[in-house]
Amino acid sequence: MQVVMKHSTVLVFALVALIATNGTMAQERVSLHLEEGKSGAVWDLVLGPDGKTLYSCGRDSTAKSWDLTTGESIRMFKCDKHTLVTSLALDYTGNWLALGDMKGVLSVWNARSGVRYYTAPAHEQYITDVAISADGRMIATAGRDDHIRLWNTDDGRPLHSITAKMLWVQAVAFSPDGATLAAVGQDGRIVLWNTADGTQKMELGRHSRFGRALLFSGDGKYLFSSGADSRVKVWDLQTQALFRELELEGGYAHGMDLNRREDLLLVGRMNGLMEVWDWRRRIVKQKLSGASYGTMQAIFDDNDERILSAHTSGAVKLWRHEDGALLLDMVGFSDGQWLSFTPDGYYDCSAFGDRYVQWQRGQELFPLNRYRELYQRPAIIEDVLRGSYSPAGEIETILDPPTADLIAPRDGQLFAFGSEALEIVIEVEARDRQRIERIMLLRNGRALSQEQILSSQVLARSDTLLRMRFRVAVLPGRNAIEAVAVNAARVRSAAQRADITVETGEQLNPSLYILTVGADKYAPAFPDLQFATVDAQAIADEFVRQEGGIYTRVYTRTLTDRQATREKIFAALKEFEGMGTQDMLLLFFSGHGVRQRDGKGRSRYYYLPAGTTKNNISKSGMAWDDFAGEIARLRAGRVILLLDACHSGDVSGGASNEKVASSLAGQVGIVFTSSSGNEFSYEDRSWGHGAFTRALLDGLRGKADFTGNKIVDWSELQLYVSTAVREMTKGSQNPMVPRLEQFANFDLVRIQ
């Protein structure tokens, strides 16, 4: 898979396909079209001490952490201002993450939670490099203002400021004992400094052009330096003399790393190539040439089995060391979305991570998300990372998605009728001669089952065309109707949507059915929570007050701790089977969630009832896809799921709120999650609830009534809660709704 830059905002990932066209073979590429600022060059990489977490930073104003067991982006560390994050460093505990940016600001973060500890105006200009001493006590920053500065890690207190006299300082590195700091500059000089007092020890040597990178050997005997003179120099620190010199052919070394035995040197070069050297014998042992754009950094994994590299294309690449095979590309975006994909086209992504990617054939572009059923395989990404799956070359063909036309209703139509059904007419064409297998209908963001469709009729059918008429019930007020065609190869058409308004001559107030679930008691298998049960009860109590207002009746069922079992959750849903198509179902879940493979190797997401152990998750946990199947049988006109089930990264194992929400969206209806990506959901005694529930309650009680009409509608609540939670947690938790644009607005509660 190749990465190519088109102009300033388009990346092309060459999941290259060969297609026979009029007897010739034409190349196809998967192109990643980005809005300005969505992503950018990856500038630096560092591996966490657990060997399972990777940190990257770059041009999109962020740093990101990646789970190397799942390929997921775990956390995003976003700077206050738009800037290039030029360098990052991690302490030996894996807790302290230091970032340097183009504005000259040093920021230090909790690497696990994403909470920022402090910032410091470190340099007048661009920070070129950041390093943390082996004992974690000191941070060094280098800048284009020709200064080196040392900082106390714990509180950001400045320790020493050194004027380097190098024009500007390009790179710094601590010796393993922390007593010496090496620096290389724009003038090519390599200088050693005492960290205790900031005095110069000696000038070790120089490159004939500007220096680029520095690396100490683990025993502290050697210092490796690279420069724009296409040389890597190895300095013997005992004799203070040049020990070896490696000459690179075309392009200088922008990043370097040693394997565990320290007999091999990995060099990442600005021409996109990577080389593995036997540096003592000055022999190139291996070349990795699959990257077409600059390699900013390259590192070995903990076992020396894989190589990880950062590229100006915006990708982090994973290679097999043994044969140099490319295994995986990981791309992160500035809005927190991400995408990981193999050379043979399989991928996993965040809720919207595949919206930026398109297959390209000639001038034709096909969004990757239309191929989701075919190629989104989280289990394959996990197998690649565990070494049990090797990508089988490149994709040989792609299929044209079907096209669809929603003939009726039309967008913006107004209907005036009582209980009559809405007629939907859709025409679908199969462009690749793959027979149309089904047409999916969604009403207010929720897929309609066959039982919920009042009638269907085939109006015309051929090998390539299908025209059908459906009749479905709709709600008074605003409704969003969508239709999607799926062919035999499981490739989808673009969704066709119409927003309509239904006016009735009589008041048809719906009933509200509520199921709230919360679990606090998980010890000793998992950490206990504080407010999940309180939150579940509070949400139910708040909506009960709406009976006789917007809702004719309000029916509630609350299950907490030991009562919140899979069986009782499903039994509670069966109690709601009497609801009608005009009614609304509101669901609230708070607790822990996990991801686990089942016996068939599929990744499944589970909600954990209280008392669940790590050995009985598949038996005691509630699989969310099973839950969605139960919801599909209910006739509710609208369904809202409020999801607050990602309280601990040590528990979730990839089952973030967002991943669960994206897997349910379209099946359940509106899914409003307490956090985005792999963010944690926070609780605090000062709030009396989790942050998400606190904001929900405040919004429902009137703070979300932005129009002052004594009604809180869905759009107002979503906006208020998202903003309030972000402010309460200082940006560490960001509620989100997958596919928010698919839902028509509606009145939710009347303020009493």
Short mmCIF file of C-alpha atoms in Angstrom, two decimals, residues 453-664:
data_model
loop_
_atom_site.label_atom_id
_atom_site.label_comp_id
_atom_site.label_asym_id
_atom_site.label_seq_id
_atom_site.Cartn_x
_atom_site.Cartn_y
_atom_site.Cartn_z
CA ILE A 453 -42.77 -2.55 7.03
CA LEU A 454 -46.53 -2.62 6.48
CA SER A 455 -46.29 -3.77 2.86
CA SER A 456 -43.81 -4.08 -0.02
CA GLN A 457 -44.32 -4.56 -3.75
CA VAL A 458 -41.92 -5.14 -6.64
CA LEU A 459 -42.85 -2.73 -9.44
CA ALA A 460 -40.10 -3.73 -11.89
CA ARG A 461 -37.24 -6.21 -11.88
CA SER A 462 -34.44 -7.16 -14.28
CA ASP A 463 -30.85 -8.32 -13.95
CA THR A 464 -29.70 -4.76 -13.36
CA LEU A 465 -32.76 -2.85 -12.16
CA LEU A 466 -35.15 -3.06 -9.22
CA ARG A 467 -38.06 -0.71 -8.48
CA MET A 468 -40.09 -1.23 -5.29
CA ARG A 469 -42.91 0.39 -3.33
CA PHE A 470 -43.10 0.21 0.47
CA ARG A 471 -45.64 1.42 2.99
CA VAL A 472 -44.43 2.38 6.48
CA ALA A 473 -45.89 4.18 9.47
CA VAL A 474 -44.46 7.61 10.32
CA LEU A 475 -44.67 9.91 13.31
CA PRO A 476 -46.45 13.23 13.55
CA GLY A 477 -43.97 16.06 13.00
CA ARG A 478 -40.57 15.73 11.37
CA ASN A 479 -39.36 12.39 10.00
CA ALA A 480 -36.14 11.36 8.28
CA ILE A 481 -36.58 8.61 5.66
CA GLU A 482 -33.55 6.85 4.17
CA ALA A 483 -33.11 4.05 1.65
CA VAL A 484 -29.94 2.06 0.90
CA ALA A 485 -29.53 -0.71 -1.69
CA VAL A 486 -27.19 -3.67 -1.11
CA ASN A 487 -26.02 -5.97 -3.90
CA ALA A 488 -25.07 -9.64 -3.78
CA ALA A 489 -21.45 -8.75 -3.01
CA ARG A 490 -22.59 -6.72 0.04
CA VAL A 491 -21.64 -3.40 -1.55
CA ARG A 492 -24.00 -0.53 -0.71
CA SER A 493 -25.39 2.37 -2.63
CA ALA A 494 -25.19 5.90 -1.30
CA ALA A 495 -27.98 6.55 1.17
CA GLN A 496 -30.93 8.40 -0.34
CA ARG A 497 -32.70 10.62 2.16
CA ALA A 498 -35.85 12.70 2.40
CA ASP A 499 -36.83 14.84 5.37
CA ILE A 500 -40.59 15.13 5.56
CA THR A 501 -43.12 16.73 7.89
CA VAL A 502 -46.37 15.03 8.85
CA GLU A 503 -49.23 17.21 10.07
CA THR A 504 -52.28 15.58 11.63
CA GLY A 505 -55.65 17.00 12.45
CA GLU A 506 -55.57 15.58 15.95
CA GLN A 507 -53.13 15.57 18.86
CA LEU A 508 -51.39 12.18 18.94
CA ASN A 509 -49.10 12.37 21.95
CA PRO A 510 -46.85 9.33 22.17
CA SER A 511 -46.12 7.24 25.21
CA LEU A 512 -42.57 6.99 26.51
CA TYR A 513 -40.99 3.68 27.50
CA ILE A 514 -37.80 3.86 29.57
CA LEU A 515 -35.26 1.19 30.50
CA THR A 516 -32.30 2.39 32.58
CA VAL A 517 -29.46 0.08 33.60
CA GLY A 518 -26.52 0.80 35.90
CA ALA A 519 -23.86 -1.33 37.58
CA ASP A 520 -21.28 -0.24 40.18
CA LYS A 521 -20.20 -3.49 41.87
CA TYR A 522 -17.51 -5.19 39.81
CA ALA A 523 -14.67 -5.94 42.26
CA PRO A 524 -12.48 -7.91 42.36
CA ALA A 525 -12.58 -8.73 38.63
CA PHE A 526 -12.92 -5.09 37.51
CA PRO A 527 -12.78 -1.68 39.22
CA ASP A 528 -15.93 -0.62 41.05
CA LEU A 529 -17.75 2.51 39.89
CA GLN A 530 -19.36 5.18 42.08
CA PHE A 531 -22.43 6.55 40.35
CA ALA A 532 -23.65 4.17 37.63
CA THR A 533 -26.65 2.99 39.66
CA VAL A 534 -27.42 6.51 40.89
CA ASP A 535 -27.25 7.76 37.30
CA ALA A 536 -29.64 5.08 36.05
CA GLN A 537 -32.23 5.89 38.70
CA ALA A 538 -31.89 9.66 38.23
CA ILE A 539 -32.50 9.47 34.47
CA ALA A 540 -35.62 7.34 35.00
CA ASP A 541 -36.95 9.70 37.67
CA GLU A 542 -36.40 12.75 35.48
CA PHE A 543 -38.43 11.40 32.57
CA VAL A 544 -41.26 10.09 34.79
CA ARG A 545 -42.12 13.74 35.43
CA GLN A 546 -43.05 14.11 31.74
CA GLU A 547 -46.20 11.98 31.99
CA GLY A 548 -49.25 13.97 30.97
CA GLY A 549 -47.20 16.51 29.05
CA ILE A 550 -45.47 15.62 25.81
CA TYR A 551 -46.08 11.95 26.63
CA THR A 552 -49.50 10.46 27.40
CA ARG A 553 -47.95 7.78 29.60
CA VAL A 554 -44.43 7.07 30.85
CA TYR A 555 -43.47 3.47 31.58
CA THR A 556 -40.17 2.85 33.39
CA ARG A 557 -38.01 -0.11 34.31
CA THR A 558 -34.73 0.36 36.21
CA LEU A 559 -32.20 -2.44 36.73
CA THR A 560 -29.13 -1.91 38.91
CA ASP A 561 -26.16 -4.02 39.98
CA ARG A 562 -27.14 -7.69 40.47
CA GLN A 563 -30.56 -7.07 38.91
CA ALA A 564 -28.97 -5.82 35.68
CA THR A 565 -28.41 -9.25 34.12
CA ARG A 566 -28.65 -10.07 30.45
CA GLU A 567 -31.80 -12.11 31.04
CA LYS A 568 -33.55 -9.37 33.01
CA ILE A 569 -32.60 -6.70 30.48
CA PHE A 570 -34.16 -8.74 27.68
CA ALA A 571 -37.18 -9.58 29.86
CA ALA A 572 -37.71 -5.85 30.50
CA LEU A 573 -37.71 -5.20 26.76
CA LYS A 574 -40.37 -7.87 26.29
CA GLU A 575 -42.56 -5.95 28.73
CA PHE A 576 -42.49 -3.09 26.19
CA GLU A 577 -43.82 -5.13 23.26
CA GLY A 578 -47.13 -3.28 23.46
CA MET A 579 -45.66 0.02 22.31
CA GLY A 580 -46.88 1.48 19.03
CA THR A 581 -45.17 3.16 16.10
CA GLN A 582 -45.99 6.60 17.55
CA ASP A 583 -44.21 5.81 20.84
CA MET A 584 -40.63 6.46 21.91
CA LEU A 585 -38.19 4.11 23.64
CA LEU A 586 -35.40 5.61 25.75
CA LEU A 587 -32.55 3.40 26.97
CA PHE A 588 -29.77 4.34 29.38
CA PHE A 589 -26.77 2.12 30.19
CA SER A 590 -23.94 2.94 32.58
CA GLY A 591 -21.18 0.56 33.64
CA HIS A 592 -18.22 -1.23 32.11
CA GLY A 593 -17.98 -2.52 28.55
CA VAL A 594 -15.48 -4.88 26.91
CA ARG A 595 -14.60 -6.33 23.55
CA GLN A 596 -13.95 -10.05 23.26
CA ARG A 597 -13.73 -12.64 20.53
CA ASP A 598 -16.31 -15.39 20.37
CA GLY A 599 -15.75 -19.01 19.37
CA LYS A 600 -15.93 -18.08 15.67
CA GLY A 601 -13.20 -15.46 15.98
CA ARG A 602 -15.57 -12.50 15.70
CA SER A 603 -14.98 -9.41 17.80
CA ARG A 604 -18.07 -8.74 19.90
CA TYR A 605 -18.88 -5.90 22.26
CA TYR A 606 -20.40 -6.59 25.67
CA TYR A 607 -22.03 -4.64 28.46
CA LEU A 608 -20.92 -6.10 31.79
CA PRO A 609 -23.51 -6.63 34.53
CA ALA A 610 -22.27 -6.37 38.11
CA GLY A 611 -20.34 -9.41 39.29
CA THR A 612 -19.09 -10.42 35.84
CA THR A 613 -15.67 -12.09 35.90
CA LYS A 614 -13.08 -12.17 33.16
CA ASN A 615 -13.80 -15.85 32.55
CA ASN A 616 -17.57 -15.62 32.06
CA ILE A 617 -17.95 -12.53 29.88
CA SER A 618 -19.50 -14.36 26.93
CA LYS A 619 -21.98 -16.10 29.25
CA SER A 620 -22.85 -13.31 31.69
CA GLY A 621 -22.20 -10.23 29.57
CA MET A 622 -24.81 -8.74 27.28
CA ALA A 623 -23.59 -8.71 23.67
CA TRP A 624 -24.66 -5.46 22.05
CA ASP A 625 -25.51 -7.13 18.74
CA ASP A 626 -27.92 -9.45 20.59
CA PHE A 627 -29.39 -6.39 22.27
CA ALA A 628 -29.87 -4.72 18.87
CA GLY A 629 -31.75 -7.81 17.70
CA GLU A 630 -34.15 -7.49 20.62
CA ILE A 631 -34.71 -3.79 19.89
CA ALA A 632 -35.43 -4.56 16.22
CA ARG A 633 -38.53 -6.52 17.26
CA LEU A 634 -40.07 -3.54 19.01
CA ARG A 635 -42.39 -1.19 17.11
CA ALA A 636 -41.19 2.07 18.65
CA GLY A 637 -41.22 5.03 16.28
CA ARG A 638 -38.09 6.52 17.85
CA VAL A 639 -35.35 4.92 19.93
CA ILE A 640 -32.69 6.81 21.90
CA LEU A 641 -29.81 4.94 23.55
CA LEU A 642 -27.78 6.94 26.07
CA LEU A 643 -24.52 5.03 26.47
CA ASP A 644 -22.04 5.58 29.30
CA ALA A 645 -20.00 2.36 29.36
CA CYS A 646 -16.32 3.24 28.99
CA HIS A 647 -15.08 4.11 32.47
CA SER A 648 -11.72 2.35 32.37
CA GLY A 649 -9.22 1.64 29.61
CA ASP A 650 -7.89 -1.29 31.65
CA VAL A 651 -11.34 -2.89 31.34
CA SER A 652 -12.62 -1.84 27.94
CA GLY A 653 -10.00 -3.50 25.74
CA GLY A 654 -11.20 -1.66 22.66
CA ALA A 655 -14.91 -1.54 23.53
CA SER A 656 -15.09 2.23 23.52
CA ASN A 657 -18.43 4.00 23.64
CA GLU A 658 -17.84 5.17 20.08
CA LYS A 659 -17.07 1.69 18.73
CA VAL A 660 -20.18 0.25 20.35
CA ALA A 661 -22.25 3.19 19.10
CA SER A 662 -21.02 2.87 15.53
CA SER A 663 -21.79 -0.87 15.57
CA LEU A 664 -25.35 -0.15 16.76
#
